CSV table of C-alpha atoms in Angstrom, one decimal:
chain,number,residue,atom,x,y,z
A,1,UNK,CA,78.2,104.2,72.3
A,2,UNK,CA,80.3,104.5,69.3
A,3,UNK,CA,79.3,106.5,66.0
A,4,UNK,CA,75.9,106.3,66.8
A,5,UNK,CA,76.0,101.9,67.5
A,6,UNK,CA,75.9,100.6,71.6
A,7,UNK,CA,78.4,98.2,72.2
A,8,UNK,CA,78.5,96.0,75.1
A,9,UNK,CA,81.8,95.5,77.0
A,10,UNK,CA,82.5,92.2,79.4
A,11,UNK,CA,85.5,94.1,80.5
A,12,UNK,CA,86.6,97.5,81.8
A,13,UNK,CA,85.0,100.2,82.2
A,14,UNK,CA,84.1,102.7,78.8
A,15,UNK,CA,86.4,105.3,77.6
A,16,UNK,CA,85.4,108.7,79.2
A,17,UNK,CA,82.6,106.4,81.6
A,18,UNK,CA,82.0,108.8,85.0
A,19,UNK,CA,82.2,105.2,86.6
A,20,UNK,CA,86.3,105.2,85.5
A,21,UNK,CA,87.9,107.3,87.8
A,22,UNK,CA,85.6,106.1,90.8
A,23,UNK,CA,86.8,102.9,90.1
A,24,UNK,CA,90.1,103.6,89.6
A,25,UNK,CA,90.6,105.2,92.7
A,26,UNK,CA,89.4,102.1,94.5
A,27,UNK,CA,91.5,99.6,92.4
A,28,UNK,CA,94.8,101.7,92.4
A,29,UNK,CA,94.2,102.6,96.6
A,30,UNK,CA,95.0,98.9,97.4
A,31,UNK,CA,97.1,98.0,94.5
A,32,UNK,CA,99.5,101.3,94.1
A,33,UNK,CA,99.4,103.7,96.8
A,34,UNK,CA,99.0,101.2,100.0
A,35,UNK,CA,101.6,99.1,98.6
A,36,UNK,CA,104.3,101.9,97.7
A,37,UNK,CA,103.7,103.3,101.2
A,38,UNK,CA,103.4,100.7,103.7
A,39,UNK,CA,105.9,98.0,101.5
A,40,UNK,CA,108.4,100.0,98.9
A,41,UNK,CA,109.1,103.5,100.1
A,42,UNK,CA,110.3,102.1,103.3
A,43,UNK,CA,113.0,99.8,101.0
A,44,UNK,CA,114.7,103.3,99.4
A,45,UNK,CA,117.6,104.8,100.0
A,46,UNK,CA,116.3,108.9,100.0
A,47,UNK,CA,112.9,110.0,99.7
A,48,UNK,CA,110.2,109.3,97.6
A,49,UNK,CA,106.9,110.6,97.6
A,50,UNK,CA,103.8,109.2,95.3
A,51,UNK,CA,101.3,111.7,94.0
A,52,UNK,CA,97.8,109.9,91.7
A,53,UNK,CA,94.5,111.6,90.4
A,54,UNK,CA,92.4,108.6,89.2
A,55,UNK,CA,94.9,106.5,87.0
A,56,UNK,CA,97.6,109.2,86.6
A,57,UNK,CA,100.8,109.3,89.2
A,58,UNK,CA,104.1,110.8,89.4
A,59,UNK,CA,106.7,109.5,91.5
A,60,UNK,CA,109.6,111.4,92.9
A,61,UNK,CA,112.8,109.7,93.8
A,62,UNK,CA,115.6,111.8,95.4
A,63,UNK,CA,118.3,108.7,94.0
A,64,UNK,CA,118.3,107.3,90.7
A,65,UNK,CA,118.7,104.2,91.8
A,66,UNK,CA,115.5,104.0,93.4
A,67,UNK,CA,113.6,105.5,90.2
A,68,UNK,CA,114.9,102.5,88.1
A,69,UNK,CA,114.1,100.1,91.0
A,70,UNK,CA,110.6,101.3,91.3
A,71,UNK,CA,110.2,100.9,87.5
A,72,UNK,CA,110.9,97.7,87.7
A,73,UNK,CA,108.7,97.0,91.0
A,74,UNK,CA,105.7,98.6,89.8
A,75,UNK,CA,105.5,96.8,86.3
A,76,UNK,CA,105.7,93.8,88.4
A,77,UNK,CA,102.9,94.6,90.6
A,78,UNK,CA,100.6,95.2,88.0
A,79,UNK,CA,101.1,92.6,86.2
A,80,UNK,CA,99.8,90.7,88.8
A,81,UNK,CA,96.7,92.4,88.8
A,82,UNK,CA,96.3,92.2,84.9
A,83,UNK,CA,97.6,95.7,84.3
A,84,UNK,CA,100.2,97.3,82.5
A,85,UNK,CA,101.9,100.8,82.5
A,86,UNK,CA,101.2,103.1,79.4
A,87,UNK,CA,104.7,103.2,78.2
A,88,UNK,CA,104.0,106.1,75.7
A,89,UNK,CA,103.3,108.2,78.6
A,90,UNK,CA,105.8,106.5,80.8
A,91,UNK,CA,109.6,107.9,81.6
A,92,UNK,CA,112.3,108.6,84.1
A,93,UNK,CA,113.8,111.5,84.0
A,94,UNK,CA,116.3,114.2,86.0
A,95,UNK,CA,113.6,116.7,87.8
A,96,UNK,CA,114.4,119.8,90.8
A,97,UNK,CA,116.6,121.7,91.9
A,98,UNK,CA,120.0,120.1,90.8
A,99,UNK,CA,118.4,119.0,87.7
A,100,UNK,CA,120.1,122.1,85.5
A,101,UNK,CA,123.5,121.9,87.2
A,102,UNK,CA,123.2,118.0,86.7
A,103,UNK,CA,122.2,118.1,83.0
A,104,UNK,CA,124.9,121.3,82.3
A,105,UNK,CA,127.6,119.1,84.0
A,106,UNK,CA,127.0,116.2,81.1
A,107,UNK,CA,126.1,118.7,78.1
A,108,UNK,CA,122.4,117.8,78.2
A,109,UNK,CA,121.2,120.9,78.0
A,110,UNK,CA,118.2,122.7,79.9
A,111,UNK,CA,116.2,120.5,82.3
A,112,UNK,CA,113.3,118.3,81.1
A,113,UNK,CA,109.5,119.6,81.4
A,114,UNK,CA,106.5,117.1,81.8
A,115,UNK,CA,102.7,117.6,82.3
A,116,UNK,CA,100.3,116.1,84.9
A,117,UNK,CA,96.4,117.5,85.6
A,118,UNK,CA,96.7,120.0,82.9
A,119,UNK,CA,100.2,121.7,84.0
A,120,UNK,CA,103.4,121.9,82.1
A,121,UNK,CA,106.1,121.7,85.0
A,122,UNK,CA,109.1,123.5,84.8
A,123,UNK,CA,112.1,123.0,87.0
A,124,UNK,CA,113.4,126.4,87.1
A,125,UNK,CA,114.3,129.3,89.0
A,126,UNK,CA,112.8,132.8,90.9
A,127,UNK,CA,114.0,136.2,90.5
A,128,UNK,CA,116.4,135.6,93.4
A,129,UNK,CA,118.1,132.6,91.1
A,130,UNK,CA,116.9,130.3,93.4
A,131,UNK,CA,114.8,126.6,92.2
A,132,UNK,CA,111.2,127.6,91.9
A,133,UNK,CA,108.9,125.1,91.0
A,134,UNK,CA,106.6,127.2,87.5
A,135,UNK,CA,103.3,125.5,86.3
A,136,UNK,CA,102.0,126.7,83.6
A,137,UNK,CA,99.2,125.7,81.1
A,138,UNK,CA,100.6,122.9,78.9
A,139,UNK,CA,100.0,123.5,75.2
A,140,UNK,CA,97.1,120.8,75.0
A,141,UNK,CA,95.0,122.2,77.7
A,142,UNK,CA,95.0,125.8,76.0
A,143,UNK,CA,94.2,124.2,73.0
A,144,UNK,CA,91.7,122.3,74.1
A,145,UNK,CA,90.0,125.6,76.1
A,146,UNK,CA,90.6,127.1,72.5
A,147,UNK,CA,88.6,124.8,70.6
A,148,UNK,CA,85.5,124.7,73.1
A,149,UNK,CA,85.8,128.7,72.9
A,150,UNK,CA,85.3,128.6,69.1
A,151,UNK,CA,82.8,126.0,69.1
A,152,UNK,CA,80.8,127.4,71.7
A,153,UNK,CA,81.5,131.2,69.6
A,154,UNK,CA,80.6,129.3,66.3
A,155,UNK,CA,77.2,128.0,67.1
A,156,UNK,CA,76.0,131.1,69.3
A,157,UNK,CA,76.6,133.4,66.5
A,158,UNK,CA,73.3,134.8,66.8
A,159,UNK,CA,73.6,136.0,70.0
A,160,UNK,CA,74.3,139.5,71.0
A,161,UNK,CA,77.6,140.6,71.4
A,162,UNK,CA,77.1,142.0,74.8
A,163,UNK,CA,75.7,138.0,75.5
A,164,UNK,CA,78.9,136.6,73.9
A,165,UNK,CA,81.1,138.7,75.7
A,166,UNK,CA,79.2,137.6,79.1
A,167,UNK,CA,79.8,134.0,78.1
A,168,UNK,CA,83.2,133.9,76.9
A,169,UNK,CA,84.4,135.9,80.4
A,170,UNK,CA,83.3,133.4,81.9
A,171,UNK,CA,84.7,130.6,80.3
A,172,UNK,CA,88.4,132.9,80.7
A,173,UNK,CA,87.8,133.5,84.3
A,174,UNK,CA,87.2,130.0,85.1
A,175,UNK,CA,90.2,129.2,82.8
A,176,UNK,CA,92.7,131.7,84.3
A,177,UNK,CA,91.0,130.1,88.3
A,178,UNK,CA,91.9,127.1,87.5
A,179,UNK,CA,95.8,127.6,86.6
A,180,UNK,CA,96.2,130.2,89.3
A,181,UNK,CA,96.9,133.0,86.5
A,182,UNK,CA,97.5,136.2,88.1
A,183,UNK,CA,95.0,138.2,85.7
A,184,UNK,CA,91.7,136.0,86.7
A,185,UNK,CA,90.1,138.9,87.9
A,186,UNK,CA,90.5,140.9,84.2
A,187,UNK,CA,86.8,142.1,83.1
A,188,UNK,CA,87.8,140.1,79.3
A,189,UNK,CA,91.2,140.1,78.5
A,190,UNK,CA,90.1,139.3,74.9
A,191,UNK,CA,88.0,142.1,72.8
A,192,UNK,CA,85.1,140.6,71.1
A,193,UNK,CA,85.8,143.2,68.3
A,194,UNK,CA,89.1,141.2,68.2
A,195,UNK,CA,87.3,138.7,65.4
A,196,UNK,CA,89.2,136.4,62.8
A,197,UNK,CA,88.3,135.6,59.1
A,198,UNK,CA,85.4,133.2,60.0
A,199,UNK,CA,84.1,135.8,62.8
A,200,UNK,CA,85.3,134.1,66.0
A,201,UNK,CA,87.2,136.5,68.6
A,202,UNK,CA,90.9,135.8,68.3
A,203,UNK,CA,91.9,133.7,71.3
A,204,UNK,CA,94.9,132.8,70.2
A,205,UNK,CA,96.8,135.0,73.0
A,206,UNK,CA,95.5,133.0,75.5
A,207,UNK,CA,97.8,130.3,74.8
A,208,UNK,CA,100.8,132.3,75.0
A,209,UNK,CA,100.3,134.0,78.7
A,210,UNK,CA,102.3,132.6,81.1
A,211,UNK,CA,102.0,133.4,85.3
A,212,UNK,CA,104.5,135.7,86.4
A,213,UNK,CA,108.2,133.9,87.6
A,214,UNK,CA,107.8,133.6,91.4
């Protein structure tokens, strides 16, 4: 359903459908992740390692050569099943632990990021100076916990504050669970007296926390 009008699809499955990533899993068990483990990783030079959740993967190469061959392999592959990489949310790029020697070396600068299940991933370094893998919140998921706060805030104005603060604890504590923040087990981190203009509390803090360095 569209705008209020139910439209039939022959093919696919519908944006957002629970049937989606069910049958994704299926369809990308035999065409993706049997076939890179039993047929290509065995052709590369160093490690790889394939990780997927529903129709999303990241693939990890320890030679670039085998990155760019894969590239090629897997466009190939799926063509033959009538599919086709998203190539706005496709790339190849320098990732772990000699990714910021690498890049300083060749005056690229500071190592890429990228996200995957919610997590910006950041190839950087402990308090010994050693490579530590960080996750952290990527920008779109805070935002997108932001704007569910205020529009759960904005249409349960009525309630009691003492009922909104209940609420919106547990909407943080399930937020802060979920990306391993060290302060999930705050009361509220955020003041309901804390209030903007339009008399939502001010949430915008949340998207600034990050977890502690490792």
């Amino acid at each position: 359903m569209q705008d209020g009008i139910v439209i039939y699809s022959e093919e696919g499955t519908p944006q957002g459908g629970p049937i989606s990533p069910l049958l994704s899993n299926l369809y990308l068990h035999f065409v993706l992740d049997l076939w890179f483990e039993k047929k290509i990783k065995p052709q590369y030079r160093g490690e790889a390692n394939l990780v997927r959740f529903a129709d999303d993967f990241v693939v990890s190469f320890q030679f670039s050569e085998d990155a760019d061959r894969f590239q090629q392999q897997v466009r190939e592959r799926f063509a033959e099943f009538g599919l086709e990489l998203a190539e706005e949310k496709t790339r190849c790029m320098l990732f772990g632990r000699f990714a910021a020697s690498t890049r300083l070396r060749d005056g690229l600068g500071r190592p890429e990021t990228f996200e995957f299940l919610g997590f910006k991933h950041v190839a950087g370094v402990d308090r010994s100076g050693r490579f530590a893998l960080i996750r952290i919140p990527s920008t779109k998921s805070c935002r997108k916990f932001l704007a569910r706060a205020r529009e759960w805030t904005l249409e349960h104005r009525h309630c009691r504050r003492w009922e909104q603060q209940a609420h919106l604890t547990k909407m943080l504590r399930g937020f802060y669970q979920y990306f391993a923040l060290h302060h999930c087990g705050w009361t509220s981190p955020v003041s309901v007296d804390e209030r903007t203009d339009d008399g939502c509390p001010a949430f915008a803090a949340i998207a600034s926390r990050q977890p502690p360095a490792p």
